[in-house]
XYZ file of C-alpha atoms in Angstrom:
184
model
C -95.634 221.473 33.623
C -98.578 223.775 34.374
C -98.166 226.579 37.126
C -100.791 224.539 39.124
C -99.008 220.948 39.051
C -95.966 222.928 39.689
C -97.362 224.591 42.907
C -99.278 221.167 43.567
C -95.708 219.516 43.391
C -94.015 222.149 45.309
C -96.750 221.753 48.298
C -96.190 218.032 48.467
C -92.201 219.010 48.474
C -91.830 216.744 45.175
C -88.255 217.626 44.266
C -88.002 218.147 40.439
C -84.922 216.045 38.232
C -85.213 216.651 34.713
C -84.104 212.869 32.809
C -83.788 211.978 29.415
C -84.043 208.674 27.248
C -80.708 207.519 27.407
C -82.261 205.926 23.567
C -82.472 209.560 22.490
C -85.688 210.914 20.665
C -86.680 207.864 18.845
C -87.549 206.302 22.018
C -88.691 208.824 24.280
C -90.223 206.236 27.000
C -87.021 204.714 27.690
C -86.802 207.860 30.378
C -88.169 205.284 32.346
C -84.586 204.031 32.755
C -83.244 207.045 34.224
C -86.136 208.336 36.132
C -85.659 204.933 38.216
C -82.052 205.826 38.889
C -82.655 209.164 40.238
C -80.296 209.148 43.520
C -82.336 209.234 46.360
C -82.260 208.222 50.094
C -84.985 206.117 50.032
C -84.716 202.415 50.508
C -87.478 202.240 47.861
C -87.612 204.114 44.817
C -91.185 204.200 42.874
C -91.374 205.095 39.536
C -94.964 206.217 38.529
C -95.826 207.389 35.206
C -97.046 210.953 34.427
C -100.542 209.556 32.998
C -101.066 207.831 36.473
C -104.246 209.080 38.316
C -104.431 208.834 42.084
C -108.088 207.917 42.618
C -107.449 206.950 46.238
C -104.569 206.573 49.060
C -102.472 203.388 48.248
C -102.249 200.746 49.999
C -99.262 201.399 52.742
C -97.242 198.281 51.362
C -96.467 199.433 48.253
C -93.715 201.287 49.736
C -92.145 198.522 50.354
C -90.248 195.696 49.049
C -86.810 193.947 49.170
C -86.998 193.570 45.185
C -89.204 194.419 42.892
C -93.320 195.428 42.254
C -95.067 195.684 39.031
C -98.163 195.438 37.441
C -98.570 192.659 34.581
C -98.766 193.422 31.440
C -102.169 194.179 30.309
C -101.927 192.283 27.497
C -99.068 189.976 25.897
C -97.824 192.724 23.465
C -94.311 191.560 23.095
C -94.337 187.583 22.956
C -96.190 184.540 23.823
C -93.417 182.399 22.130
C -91.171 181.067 25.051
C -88.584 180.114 22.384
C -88.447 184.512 21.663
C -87.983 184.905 25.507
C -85.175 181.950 25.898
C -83.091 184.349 23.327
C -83.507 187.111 25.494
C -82.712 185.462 28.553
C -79.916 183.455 27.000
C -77.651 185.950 25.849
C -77.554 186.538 29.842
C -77.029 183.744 30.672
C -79.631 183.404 32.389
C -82.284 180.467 33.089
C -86.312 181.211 32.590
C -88.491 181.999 35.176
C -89.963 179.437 36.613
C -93.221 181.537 37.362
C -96.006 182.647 34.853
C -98.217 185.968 35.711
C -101.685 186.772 34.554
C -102.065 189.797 31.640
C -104.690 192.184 33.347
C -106.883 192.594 30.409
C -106.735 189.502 28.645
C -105.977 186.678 31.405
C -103.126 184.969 29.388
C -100.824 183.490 31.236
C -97.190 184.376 30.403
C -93.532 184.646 31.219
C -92.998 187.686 33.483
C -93.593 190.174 31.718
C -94.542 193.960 33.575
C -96.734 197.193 32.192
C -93.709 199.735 33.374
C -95.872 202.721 34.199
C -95.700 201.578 38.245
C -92.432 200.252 39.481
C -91.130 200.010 42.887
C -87.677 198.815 43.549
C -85.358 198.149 46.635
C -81.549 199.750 45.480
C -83.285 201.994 42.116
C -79.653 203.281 41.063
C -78.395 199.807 41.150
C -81.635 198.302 39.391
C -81.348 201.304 36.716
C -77.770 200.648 35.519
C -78.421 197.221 35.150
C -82.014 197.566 33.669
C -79.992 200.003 31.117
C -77.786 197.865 30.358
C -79.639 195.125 29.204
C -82.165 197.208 27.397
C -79.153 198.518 25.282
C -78.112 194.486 24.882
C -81.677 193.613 23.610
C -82.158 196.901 21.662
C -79.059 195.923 20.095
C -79.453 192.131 19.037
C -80.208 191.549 15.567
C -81.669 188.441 16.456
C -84.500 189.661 18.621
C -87.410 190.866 16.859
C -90.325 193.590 17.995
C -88.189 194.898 20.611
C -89.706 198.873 19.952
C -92.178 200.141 20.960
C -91.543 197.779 24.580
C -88.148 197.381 25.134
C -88.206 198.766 28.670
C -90.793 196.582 29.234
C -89.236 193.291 27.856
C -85.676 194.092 29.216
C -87.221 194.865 32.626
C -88.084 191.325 33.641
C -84.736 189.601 32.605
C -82.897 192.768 34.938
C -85.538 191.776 37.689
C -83.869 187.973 37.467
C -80.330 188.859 36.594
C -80.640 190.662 40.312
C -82.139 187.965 41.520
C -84.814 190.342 42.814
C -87.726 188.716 44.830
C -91.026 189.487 42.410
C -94.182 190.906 43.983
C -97.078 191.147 41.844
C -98.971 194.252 41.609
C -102.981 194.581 41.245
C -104.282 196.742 38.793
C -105.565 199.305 40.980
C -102.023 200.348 41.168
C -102.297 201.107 36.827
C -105.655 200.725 36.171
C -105.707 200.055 32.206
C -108.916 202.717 32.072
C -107.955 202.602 28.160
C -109.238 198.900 27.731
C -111.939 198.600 30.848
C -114.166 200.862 32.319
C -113.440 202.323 35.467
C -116.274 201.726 38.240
């Protein structure tokens, strides 16, 4: 981190964790995980990538939720077969969603299925072990294919059900996908 960010960060009294991949090297993003269960007081955690660029103050209500906010997907990357996802959810014994969400870029409609660079959670040391957990389940199964390079992303909407967490849809002004559309 720069001496700048640093002093930004230390301005805005932005306490500083270091957090690893609990997937070691070879998957560096699943930090994700951890950074999420950072213990904190707040009734809300927010996880926000480090390529995420604050072009204006957010909307008050993203600070709160009883469950869980994300952003869709922007596109389908992981699976548009519903037989792939009824694996995943399976081995949890859990049912699908009953819900579909839009991809940002694209407009496909899919199962749940969340870009993990903005995440808001009620309880994020509860929703982190469990989130771990079943990423390590999926990243495991020899029957589930293309989990890498978006296992946190396909193991986060299976945690969001086996909580039975209330789902609240995120625009994308909240993770603008500035790499596929313009920015006005």
């Amino acid at each position: 981190i720069s001496e700048t960010t640093r002093s930004l960060m230390k301005k805005l009294r932005v306490r500083e964790v270091t957090v690893s991949s609990p997937f070691g090297k070879e998957y560096p993003i699943g930090n994700k995980i951890s950074a999420l269960g950072v213990a904190t007081d707040a009734p809300v955690t927010i996880f926000l990538d480090s390529d995420i660029l604050c072009m204006r103050k957010p909307d008050e209500t993203i600070f709160f939720t009883e469950g869980f906010k994300a952003k869709p997907a922007d596109l389908n990357t992981f699976s548009n077969k519903v037989a792939n996802w009824q694996t995943i959810y399976s081995r949890f014994e859990l049912e699908l969603p009953p819900y579909r969400v839009l991809s940002t870029v694209s407009n496909q409609a899919m199962l749940p299925y969340f870009n993990a660079g903005v995440i808001c959670v009620k309880s994020g040391q509860k929703f982190s072990s469990s989130w771990l957990k079943i990423a390590k389940r999926i990243d495991d199964a020899k029957d589930i294919n293309k989990k890498r390079p978006w296992l946190e992303q396909n193991s986060l909407p299976v945690t969001v059900q086996s909580l039975n967490f209330e789902t609240e849809v995120l625009s994308d002004s909240y993770n603008y996908p500035a790499h596929l559309k313009r920015i006005d």
